[in-house]
Amino acid sequence: MELSATVQKLKPSATIAAAAKAKELKSTGVKVYEFTLGEPDFITPEHIREAAKEAMDAGHTHYTPATGIPDLKQAICDAYERDHGVKYAANEIAVSNGAKHSIHNVLTALCGPGDEVIIPAPYWVSYSALVELTGATPVIVSTSEESGFCLSADQFRDAITSKTKLMMLNNPCNPTGACYPVEMIEALARVAVEKNILVLSDEIYEKLVYEGSEFRSFASFGEDVKNITIIVSGVSKAYAMTGWRIGWTMASAELTAAMTKLQSQETSNPCSVSQFAAIAALNGPQECVTDMLKAFVERREYVLSRLSKIPDISLATPGGAFYAFFNVSHYFNKLLQGGVTVKNSTEFCSALLEQAHVALVTGDAFGAPGYVRLSFATDLKTIEAGFDRLEKFLLPE
Ligand code: PMP
Ligand code: GLU
């Protein structure tokens, strides 16, 4: 069979591949310490599950409008106005099958061969792959640990060419946890307006922000900035709803209409029952978010304290999301547990899984050689045992 050139070129999602590799080892009876997927371990809160059951029993089991039912669009507008003080109208909302699908819709509606899309690195694995799928070229701009992995306005300006269509920003960031200072976001927004560059602002981790950091939505700096902003968000992370597959965009009515046309041909609509669950998430009590955040605060502190005790490991303290992204390059070409040596982050993760049964994701997949990503969206006991094993792997007696 001759597969299409597009699919032959496409890389599988490295996060999903790392999780699958860990599960494969687990299926052989080995106890694996899993820190791969960015997926909260909590079950979706009860009132949200109940809303889905009620929706099913009420017969909401049919096709819906292509980009979501009016009540969900209204709930998204209300939540955004409540949380960020910015008004959107229902015809500026497109609900999709997860934020990953929303990103795909934005890129497919806007980009094609000859276009450039600026992506600050480290970046979430799917960004570059989804840009390439449209035939456009990802323009990767590296940021440093010293800058807290934040793209500066000057870096943004320098990367813009006549072919630039879009910049993709993820704040708070997967994989680094970087939560941009407000003045840095505003400086990026001013460049985008001045140069008339659209910005896809992926704000899916907006509710997962730690003390000392402040989240500001990209669209909140005035009408001119809002006009060039495409917000991407969803319920997966804040409400522990990864499996329900609901994400959305907030963008101009023109782009929203284009994505609606696209989605009507692609998937018809997002899952009807999940849409009712998402309404309950957004309109219902928000204590569930605060409770889960409390658990993440505790896990983050523990992870940071364990990392600080391992010699020659460095990282930028994560201000948001639930990842620690640390540099392990000091341990390349040194004798590790089992007498193995590794030359890069990908070999590091493979050896760590084989020798210590600890699963991390290689920084190579995020455009950051030398680094590895640990997701602390898992219970403290597993994190504790995982660190004991990681230490032993790095520093065998
Ligand atoms: N953006 C970022 C930065 C993410 O980490 C994820 C994680 N899956 C997504 C988008 C997609 O989320 P989902 O498709 O589950 O809504
Ligand atoms: N976004 C999560 C992660 O980075 C989930 C997996 C995925 O969608 O790639 O682990």
XYZ file of C-alpha atoms and ligand atoms in Angstrom:
423
model
C 0.000 0.000 0.000
C 1.290 3.457 -0.897
C 0.481 5.809 1.991
C 0.166 9.522 1.289
C 3.348 11.604 1.388
C 1.736 13.725 4.136
C 1.168 10.775 6.422
C 4.557 9.254 5.651
C 6.200 12.480 6.803
C 4.018 12.821 9.933
C 5.638 11.849 13.238
C 3.470 10.079 15.832
C 2.780 12.088 19.010
C 5.863 11.550 21.202
C 3.880 11.928 24.427
C 1.347 9.323 23.384
C 4.158 7.057 22.075
C 6.061 7.325 25.393
C 2.907 6.421 27.327
C 2.263 3.465 25.009
C 5.827 2.206 25.522
C 5.395 2.395 29.307
C 2.070 0.551 29.098
C 3.643 -2.142 26.948
C 6.260 -2.792 29.634
C 3.534 -2.724 32.298
C 1.556 -5.365 30.392
C 4.479 -7.773 30.845
C 3.912 -7.600 34.616
C 6.593 -4.996 35.432
C 5.691 -2.187 37.879
C 6.254 1.008 35.883
C 6.517 4.519 37.365
C 4.704 6.591 34.779
C 5.256 10.320 34.302
C 4.574 10.602 30.594
C 1.125 11.935 29.774
C -0.107 15.340 30.807
C -3.302 13.895 32.136
C -4.744 14.582 35.618
C -5.122 11.324 37.535
C -8.371 12.534 39.170
C -11.723 11.190 38.072
C -13.921 13.885 36.480
C -15.848 15.650 39.322
C -19.207 14.129 40.240
C -21.511 17.005 39.229
C -19.987 16.929 35.744
C -20.476 13.151 35.418
C -24.073 13.561 36.642
C -24.782 16.214 33.995
C -23.617 13.791 31.317
C -25.845 11.020 32.661
C -28.820 13.385 32.748
C -28.097 14.504 29.181
C -28.089 10.890 28.012
C -31.321 10.106 29.827
C -32.947 13.240 28.392
C -32.134 11.964 24.925
C -29.344 14.368 24.002
C -27.781 11.595 22.009
C -28.038 13.054 18.509
C -25.968 15.177 16.186
C -25.552 18.761 17.360
C -24.656 21.927 15.428
C -21.184 21.462 13.901
C -19.259 23.583 16.399
C -21.374 22.997 19.472
C -24.749 23.685 21.077
C -25.688 27.321 21.854
C -25.748 26.710 25.641
C -22.147 25.541 25.633
C -21.016 28.483 23.510
C -22.781 30.798 25.969
C -21.155 29.036 28.940
C -17.724 29.541 27.323
C -18.426 33.253 26.709
C -19.691 33.686 30.300
C -16.706 31.880 31.838
C -14.257 33.943 29.806
C -15.922 37.222 30.722
C -16.083 36.175 34.393
C -12.433 35.097 34.526
C -10.772 37.568 32.147
C -13.185 40.467 31.704
C -13.267 40.087 27.913
C -16.488 39.661 25.963
C -16.876 37.211 23.096
C -20.059 36.473 21.134
C -21.399 32.998 20.431
C -20.502 33.289 16.722
C -16.850 33.676 17.756
C -16.756 30.263 19.494
C -16.071 26.908 17.826
C -16.199 23.819 20.039
C -14.159 20.856 18.823
C -13.139 17.346 19.817
C -10.435 18.515 22.206
C -8.046 21.469 22.064
C -5.686 19.466 19.860
C -8.457 19.311 17.271
C -9.080 23.048 17.738
C -5.415 23.749 16.939
C -5.657 21.540 13.862
C -8.759 23.488 12.720
C -7.043 26.867 13.173
C -3.962 25.769 11.241
C -5.963 24.095 8.478
C -8.205 27.155 8.089
C -5.280 29.586 7.939
C -2.075 27.957 6.705
C -0.726 26.316 3.601
C 2.496 25.798 1.628
C 4.673 28.915 1.635
C 3.392 30.159 5.004
C 5.579 30.332 8.101
C 4.400 29.745 11.643
C 6.583 30.968 14.507
C 6.823 28.495 17.403
C 8.890 29.243 20.514
C 10.850 26.187 21.696
C 10.527 24.181 23.873
C 7.086 23.587 22.358
C 4.343 21.031 22.823
C 5.042 18.078 20.514
C 1.927 18.489 18.365
C 2.540 22.121 17.385
C 5.234 21.522 14.745
C 3.582 18.311 13.490
C 0.201 20.009 13.003
C 1.817 22.964 11.204
C 3.680 20.570 8.869
C 0.418 18.750 8.150
C -0.868 21.928 6.436
C 2.252 22.214 4.278
C 3.349 25.381 6.117
C 6.823 25.701 7.653
C 7.349 25.830 11.427
C 9.914 28.499 12.334
C 11.328 27.384 15.648
C 12.731 30.091 17.936
C 14.683 28.719 20.888
C 14.226 30.188 24.345
C 16.609 29.549 27.221
C 16.320 28.203 30.740
C 17.839 31.529 31.928
C 14.916 33.475 30.411
C 12.482 31.105 32.153
C 11.796 29.660 28.676
C 9.910 32.814 27.653
C 10.033 34.289 24.155
C 11.017 37.968 24.190
C 9.367 40.632 22.035
C 12.705 41.138 20.222
C 12.984 37.426 19.432
C 9.436 37.488 18.108
C 10.077 40.578 15.989
C 13.330 39.124 14.563
C 11.566 35.901 13.498
C 8.848 37.689 11.500
C 9.191 37.619 7.692
C 6.818 38.491 4.859
C 5.680 34.853 4.963
C 4.729 34.793 8.668
C 1.087 33.849 9.109
C 0.847 33.069 12.762
C 2.687 32.740 16.053
C 1.802 29.880 18.427
C 2.113 30.676 22.098
C 1.394 28.325 24.966
C 0.958 30.033 28.303
C 1.338 28.389 30.822
C 3.592 26.203 28.756
C 3.748 22.488 28.138
C 6.498 21.227 28.548
C 8.372 23.937 30.542
C 5.658 25.159 32.923
C 6.654 28.738 32.012
C 3.960 31.242 32.971
C 4.734 34.468 31.120
C 5.020 37.658 33.193
C 2.176 40.032 32.258
C 4.543 42.653 30.792
C 6.165 40.058 28.516
C 2.785 38.955 27.157
C 1.813 42.561 26.575
C 5.114 43.243 24.757
C 4.485 40.239 22.472
C 0.930 41.456 21.873
C 2.195 44.906 20.841
C 4.592 43.379 18.287
C 1.786 41.189 16.917
C -0.497 44.214 16.465
C 2.251 46.389 14.969
C 3.243 43.688 12.471
C -0.318 42.400 11.971
C 0.557 38.807 12.864
C -2.129 36.460 14.180
C -1.387 34.760 17.501
C -2.774 31.372 18.462
C -2.741 31.603 22.249
C -3.124 28.140 23.754
C -4.373 28.811 27.279
C -5.467 25.305 28.216
C -3.447 25.452 31.488
C -4.818 28.888 32.512
C -6.366 27.551 35.730
C -3.205 25.725 36.798
C -1.012 28.590 37.982
C 1.150 28.571 41.149
C 1.861 31.218 43.770
C 4.288 33.815 42.497
C 2.979 33.621 38.942
C 0.090 35.452 37.340
C -1.826 34.412 34.256
C -3.038 37.010 31.757
C -5.010 36.020 28.702
C -3.470 37.220 25.440
C -6.764 38.748 24.263
C -7.092 40.930 27.359
C -4.885 43.840 26.262
C -7.486 45.736 24.249
C -9.627 45.428 21.153
C -6.671 45.687 18.736
C -4.950 42.730 20.430
C -8.174 40.734 20.674
C -8.640 41.155 16.913
C -5.368 39.336 16.117
C -5.778 36.689 18.851
C -7.130 33.164 18.527
C -7.651 31.665 21.976
C -7.469 27.873 22.278
C -8.672 26.233 25.474
C -10.701 23.333 26.797
C -11.833 21.297 29.780
C -9.246 18.481 29.635
C -6.738 19.802 32.176
C -8.617 22.029 34.653
C -11.584 19.673 35.090
C -9.801 16.320 34.602
C -11.795 15.686 31.429
C -9.176 14.409 28.977
C -11.332 11.546 27.745
C -14.412 13.649 27.035
C -12.700 15.431 24.128
C -13.986 18.980 24.385
C -11.863 21.981 23.409
C -12.635 25.287 21.712
C -11.413 28.381 19.945
C -12.380 32.006 20.498
C -11.628 33.986 17.369
C -13.090 36.369 14.798
C -16.497 35.441 13.363
C -14.836 35.069 9.948
C -12.290 32.480 11.102
C -14.921 30.756 13.261
C -17.215 30.386 10.222
C -14.335 28.890 8.217
C -13.583 26.386 10.976
C -17.287 25.544 11.268
C -17.364 24.666 7.567
C -14.227 22.561 8.020
C -15.549 20.743 11.072
C -18.918 20.065 9.415
C -16.990 18.012 6.862
C -14.485 16.502 9.303
C -16.427 15.286 12.332
C -19.991 16.679 12.091
C -19.817 17.826 15.710
C -18.148 17.208 19.082
C -19.723 14.470 21.238
C -23.227 15.599 22.327
C -23.069 14.179 25.849
C -19.598 15.636 26.462
C -20.915 19.064 25.522
C -23.475 18.877 28.337
C -20.747 17.776 30.724
C -18.629 20.765 29.665
C -21.536 23.149 30.394
C -21.700 21.715 33.937
C -17.933 22.153 34.287
C -17.996 25.815 33.269
C -21.256 26.878 34.934
C -21.009 24.682 38.032
C -19.079 25.152 41.292
C -15.375 25.801 40.705
C -14.141 24.273 43.998
C -13.209 21.103 42.132
C -10.613 23.111 40.195
C -9.202 24.638 43.382
C -9.095 21.232 45.086
C -7.180 19.657 42.213
C -4.860 22.666 42.088
C -4.100 22.139 45.810
C -2.948 18.613 45.019
C -0.794 19.899 42.149
C 0.755 22.517 44.466
C 1.805 19.785 46.887
C 3.158 17.554 44.112
C 5.039 20.436 42.476
C 6.723 21.361 45.760
C 7.738 17.768 46.318
C 9.088 17.402 42.768
C 11.083 20.638 43.048
C 12.549 19.623 46.400
C 13.632 16.215 45.063
C 15.117 17.746 41.897
C 17.047 20.298 43.943
C 18.786 17.432 45.766
C 20.023 15.735 42.592
C 23.437 17.110 41.622
C 23.978 18.717 38.199
C 20.342 18.897 37.169
C 18.901 22.277 36.227
C 15.475 23.631 35.402
C 13.407 26.806 35.228
C 10.884 26.649 38.079
C 7.476 25.926 36.553
C 4.952 28.714 37.277
C 2.024 26.791 35.826
C 0.770 23.501 34.311
C 1.952 20.194 35.835
C 5.339 19.515 34.305
C 8.947 19.690 35.447
C 11.276 20.099 32.475
C 14.855 19.523 33.527
C 18.284 19.302 31.951
C 19.984 15.908 32.339
C 22.816 16.461 29.842
C 25.416 16.329 32.611
C 24.641 12.609 32.822
C 25.335 11.917 29.151
C 28.407 9.729 28.514
C 28.667 8.790 32.219
C 28.188 5.360 33.766
C 24.568 5.021 34.867
C 22.656 2.190 36.562
C 23.362 -1.201 34.974
C 26.612 0.155 33.492
C 24.792 1.853 30.630
C 25.786 5.147 29.039
C 23.566 7.458 26.986
C 24.360 10.186 24.467
C 21.115 12.167 24.379
C 17.715 12.665 26.024
C 15.979 10.049 23.890
C 18.532 7.380 24.862
C 18.291 8.642 28.441
C 14.526 8.029 28.564
C 14.845 4.565 26.976
C 17.584 3.514 29.423
C 15.667 4.953 32.390
C 12.602 2.932 31.415
C 14.604 -0.258 30.861
C 16.827 -0.019 33.940
C 14.636 1.754 36.500
C 11.128 1.362 35.031
C 10.583 5.102 35.196
C 8.866 6.664 32.180
C 9.583 10.298 31.181
C 9.300 12.042 27.801
C 12.435 13.067 25.906
C 13.100 16.785 25.430
C 14.100 16.007 21.835
C 10.373 15.747 21.021
C 9.789 19.265 22.386
C 12.657 20.854 20.439
C 14.878 20.896 23.549
C 17.787 18.438 23.414
C 19.347 17.687 26.801
C 16.033 17.969 28.655
C 13.373 15.514 29.827
C 9.754 16.141 30.854
C 8.194 14.747 34.001
C 4.419 15.112 34.361
C 3.425 15.351 38.022
C -0.254 14.812 37.261
C 0.026 11.613 39.258
C -0.153 10.641 42.937
C 2.561 11.566 45.441
C 3.388 7.947 46.308
C 4.228 7.196 42.692
C 6.231 10.436 42.426
C 8.189 9.551 45.576
C 9.021 6.048 44.357
C 9.827 7.372 40.885
C 12.364 9.819 42.292
C 14.009 7.113 44.424
C 14.487 5.126 41.231
C 15.610 8.105 39.157
C 18.276 8.942 41.755
C 19.539 5.373 41.766
C 19.650 5.370 37.971
C 21.709 8.581 37.869
C 23.976 7.841 40.812
C 24.502 4.073 41.079
C 26.705 3.013 44.020
N -2.427 22.209 24.179
C -1.517 21.817 25.074
C -0.404 22.743 25.397
C -1.597 20.573 25.687
O -0.677 20.196 26.567
C -2.649 19.709 25.348
C -2.670 18.380 26.017
N -3.339 17.404 25.497
C -3.583 20.168 24.404
C -3.443 21.408 23.833
C -4.725 19.335 23.929
O -5.666 19.070 24.880
P -7.002 18.270 24.559
O -6.941 17.876 23.112
O -7.012 17.112 25.483
O -8.123 19.223 24.818
N -0.988 17.121 26.129
C -0.690 15.973 26.918
C 0.797 15.759 26.951
O 1.548 16.565 26.477
C -1.476 14.754 26.482
C -0.931 13.938 25.362
C -1.094 14.548 24.032
O -2.215 14.941 23.694
O -0.081 14.671 23.347
O 1.213 14.782 27.526
